[in-house]
GROMACS .gro file of C-alpha atoms in nm:
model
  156
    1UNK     CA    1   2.919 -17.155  -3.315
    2UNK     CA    2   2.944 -16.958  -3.005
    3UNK     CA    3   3.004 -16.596  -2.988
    4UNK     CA    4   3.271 -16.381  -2.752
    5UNK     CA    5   3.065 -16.173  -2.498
    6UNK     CA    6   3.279 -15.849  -2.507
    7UNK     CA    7   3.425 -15.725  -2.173
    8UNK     CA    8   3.568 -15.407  -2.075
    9UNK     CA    9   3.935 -15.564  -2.018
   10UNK     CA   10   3.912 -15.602  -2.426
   11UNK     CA   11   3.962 -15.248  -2.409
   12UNK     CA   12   4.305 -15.182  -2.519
   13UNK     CA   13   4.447 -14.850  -2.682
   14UNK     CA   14   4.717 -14.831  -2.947
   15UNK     CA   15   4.946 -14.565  -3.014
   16UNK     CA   16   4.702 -14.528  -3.369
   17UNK     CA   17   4.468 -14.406  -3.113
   18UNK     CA   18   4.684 -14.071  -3.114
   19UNK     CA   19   4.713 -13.973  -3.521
   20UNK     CA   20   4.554 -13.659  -3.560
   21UNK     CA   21   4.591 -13.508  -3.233
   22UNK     CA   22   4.847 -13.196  -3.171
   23UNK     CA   23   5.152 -13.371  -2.965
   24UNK     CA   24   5.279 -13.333  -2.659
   25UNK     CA   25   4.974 -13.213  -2.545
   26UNK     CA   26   4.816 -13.138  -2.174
   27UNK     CA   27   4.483 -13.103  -2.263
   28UNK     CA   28   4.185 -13.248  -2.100
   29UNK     CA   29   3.939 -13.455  -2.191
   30UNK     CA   30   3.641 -13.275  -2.367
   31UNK     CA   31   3.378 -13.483  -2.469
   32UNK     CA   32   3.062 -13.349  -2.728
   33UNK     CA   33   2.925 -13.631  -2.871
   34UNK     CA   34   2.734 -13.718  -2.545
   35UNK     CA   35   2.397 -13.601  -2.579
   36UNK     CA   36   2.172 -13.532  -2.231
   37UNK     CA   37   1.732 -13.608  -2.282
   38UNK     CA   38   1.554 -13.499  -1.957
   39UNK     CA   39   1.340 -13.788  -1.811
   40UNK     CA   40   1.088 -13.727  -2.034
   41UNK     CA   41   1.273 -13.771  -2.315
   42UNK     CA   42   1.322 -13.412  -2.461
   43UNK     CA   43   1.656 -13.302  -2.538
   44UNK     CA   44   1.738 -13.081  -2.245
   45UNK     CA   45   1.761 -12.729  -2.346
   46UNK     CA   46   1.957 -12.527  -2.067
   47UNK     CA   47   2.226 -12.691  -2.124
   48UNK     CA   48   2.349 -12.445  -2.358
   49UNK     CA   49   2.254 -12.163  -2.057
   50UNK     CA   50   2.562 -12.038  -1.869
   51UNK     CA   51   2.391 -12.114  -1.592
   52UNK     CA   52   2.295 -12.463  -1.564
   53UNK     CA   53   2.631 -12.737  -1.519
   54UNK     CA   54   2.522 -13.054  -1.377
   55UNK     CA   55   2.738 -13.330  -1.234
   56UNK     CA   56   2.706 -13.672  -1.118
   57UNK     CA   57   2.499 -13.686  -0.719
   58UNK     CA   58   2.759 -13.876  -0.470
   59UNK     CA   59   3.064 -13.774  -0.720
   60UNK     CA   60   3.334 -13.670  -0.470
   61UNK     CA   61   3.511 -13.391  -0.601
   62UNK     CA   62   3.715 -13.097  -0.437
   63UNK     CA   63   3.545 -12.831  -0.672
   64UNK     CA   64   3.175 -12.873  -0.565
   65UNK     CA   65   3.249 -12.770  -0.172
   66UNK     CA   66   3.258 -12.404  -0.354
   67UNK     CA   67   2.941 -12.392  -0.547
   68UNK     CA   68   2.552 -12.353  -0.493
   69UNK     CA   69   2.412 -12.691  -0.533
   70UNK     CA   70   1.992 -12.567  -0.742
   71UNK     CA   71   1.882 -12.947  -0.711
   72UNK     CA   72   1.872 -13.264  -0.869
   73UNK     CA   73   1.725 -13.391  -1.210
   74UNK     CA   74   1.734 -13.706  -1.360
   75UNK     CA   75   1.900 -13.718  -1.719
   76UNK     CA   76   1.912 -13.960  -1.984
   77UNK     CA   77   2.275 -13.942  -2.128
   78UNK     CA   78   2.294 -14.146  -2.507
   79UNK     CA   79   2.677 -14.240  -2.552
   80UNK     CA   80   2.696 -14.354  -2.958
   81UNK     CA   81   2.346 -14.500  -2.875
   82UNK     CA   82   2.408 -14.652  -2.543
   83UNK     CA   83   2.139 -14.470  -2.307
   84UNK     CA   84   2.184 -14.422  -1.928
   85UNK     CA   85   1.951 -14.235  -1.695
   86UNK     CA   86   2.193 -14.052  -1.456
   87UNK     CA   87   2.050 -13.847  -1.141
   88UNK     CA   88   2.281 -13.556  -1.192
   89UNK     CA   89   2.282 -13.248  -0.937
   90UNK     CA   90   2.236 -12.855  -1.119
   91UNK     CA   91   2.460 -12.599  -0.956
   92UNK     CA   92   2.544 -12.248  -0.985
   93UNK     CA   93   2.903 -12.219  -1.184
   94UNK     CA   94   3.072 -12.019  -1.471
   95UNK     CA   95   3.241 -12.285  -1.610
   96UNK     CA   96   3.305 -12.373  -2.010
   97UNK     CA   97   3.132 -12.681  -1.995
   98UNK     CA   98   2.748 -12.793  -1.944
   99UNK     CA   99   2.802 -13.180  -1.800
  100UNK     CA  100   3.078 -13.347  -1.590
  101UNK     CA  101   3.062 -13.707  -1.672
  102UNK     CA  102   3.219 -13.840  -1.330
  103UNK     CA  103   3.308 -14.161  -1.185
  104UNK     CA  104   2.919 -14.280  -1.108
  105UNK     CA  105   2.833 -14.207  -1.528
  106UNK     CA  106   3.188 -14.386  -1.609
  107UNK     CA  107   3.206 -14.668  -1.383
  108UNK     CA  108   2.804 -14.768  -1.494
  109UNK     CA  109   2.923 -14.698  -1.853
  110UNK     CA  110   3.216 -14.906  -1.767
  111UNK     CA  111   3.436 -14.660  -2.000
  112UNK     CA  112   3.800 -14.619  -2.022
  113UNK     CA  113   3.912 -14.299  -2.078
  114UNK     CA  114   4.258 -14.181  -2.196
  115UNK     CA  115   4.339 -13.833  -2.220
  116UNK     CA  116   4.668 -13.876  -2.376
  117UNK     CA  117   4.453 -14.014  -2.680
  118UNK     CA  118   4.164 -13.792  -2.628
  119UNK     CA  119   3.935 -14.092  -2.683
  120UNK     CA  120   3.634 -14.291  -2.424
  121UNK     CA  121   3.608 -14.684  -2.521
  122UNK     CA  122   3.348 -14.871  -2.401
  123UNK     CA  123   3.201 -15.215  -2.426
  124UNK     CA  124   2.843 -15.288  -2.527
  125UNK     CA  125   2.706 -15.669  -2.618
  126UNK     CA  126   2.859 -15.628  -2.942
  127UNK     CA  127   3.157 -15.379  -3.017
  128UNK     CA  128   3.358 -15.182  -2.855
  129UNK     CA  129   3.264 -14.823  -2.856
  130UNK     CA  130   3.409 -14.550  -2.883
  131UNK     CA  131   3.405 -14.145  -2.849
  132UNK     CA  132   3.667 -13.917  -2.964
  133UNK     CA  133   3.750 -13.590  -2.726
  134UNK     CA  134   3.730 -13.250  -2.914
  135UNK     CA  135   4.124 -13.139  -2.902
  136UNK     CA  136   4.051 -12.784  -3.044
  137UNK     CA  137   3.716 -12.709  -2.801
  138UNK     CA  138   3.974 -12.811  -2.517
  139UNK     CA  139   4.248 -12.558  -2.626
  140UNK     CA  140   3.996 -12.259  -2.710
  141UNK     CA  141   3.817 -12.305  -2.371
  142UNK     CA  142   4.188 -12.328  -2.208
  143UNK     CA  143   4.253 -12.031  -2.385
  144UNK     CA  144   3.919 -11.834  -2.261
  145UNK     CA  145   3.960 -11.954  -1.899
  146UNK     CA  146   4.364 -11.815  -1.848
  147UNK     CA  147   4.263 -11.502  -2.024
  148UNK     CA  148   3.948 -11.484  -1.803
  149UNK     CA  149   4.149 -11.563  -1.503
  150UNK     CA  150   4.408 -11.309  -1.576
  151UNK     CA  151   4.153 -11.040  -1.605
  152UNK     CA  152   4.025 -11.111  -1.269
  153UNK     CA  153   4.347 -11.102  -1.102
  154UNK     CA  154   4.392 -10.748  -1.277
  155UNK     CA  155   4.086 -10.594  -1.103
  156UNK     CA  156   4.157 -10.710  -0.782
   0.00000   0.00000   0.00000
């Protein structure tokens, strides 16, 4: 008896996928249950600091030609057990998240995400994976950035 290797076009997404969520929605993608060791293998801790957001190195994105890249680390990102070591770059932001998970993390990962179902499935040897996106964290942190926004456009 020979096993199925799975592959990442066994990846499919039914419309089961969306009970629970609050429909229509527009909301990103906001994943928590990806936890971030530096090299060494200790949880990094400044990644609850305002000041330290990391993305992906070579992830080509419109929104880091406007911020102060601090330098590169090396993190180990565990995905439901799956570990990755990811060379990340720290910059200067004020944004409502710690990580961006960009193409080079998803493509290695070989995840499909789907923000209509607020859910990351990936393959390993065995199963298909899977990570659910945190709905209410998205719409709070919408919430705080408009009202934020709106402020600033006040006091200009």
């Amino acid at each position: 008896m020979h096993s199925k290797r799975l592959r990442e076009d066994d990846i499919t997404f039914m419309e089961e996928d969306a009970d629970g969520l609050l429909l229509p929605h527009n909301d990103a993608l906001w994943i928590q249950e990806v936890q971030l060791l530096s090299y060494n293998g200790e949880y990094w801790s400044k990644l609850n600091s305002p000041e330290a957001l990391f993305w992906p190195q070579n992830s080509s994105s419109d929104s880091t030609s406007s911020v102060t890249t601090r330098g590169e680390i090396l993190l180990l990102t565990n995905a439901e057990g799956v570990m990755k070591t990811t060379l990340f770059e720290a910059v200067d932001g004020d944004m409502g998240h710690n990580i961006i998970l960009g193409r080079p993390w998803l493509h290695e990962m070989k995840v499909v995400p789907l923000t209509y179902h607020q859910l990351l499935k990936f393959p390993t040897s065995e199963v298909i994976k899977q990570i659910r996106g945190d709905q209410p964290a998205t719409r709070e942190m919408n919430t705080i950035l408009v009202s934020s926004s709106k402020g600033k456009k006040h006091m200009a």
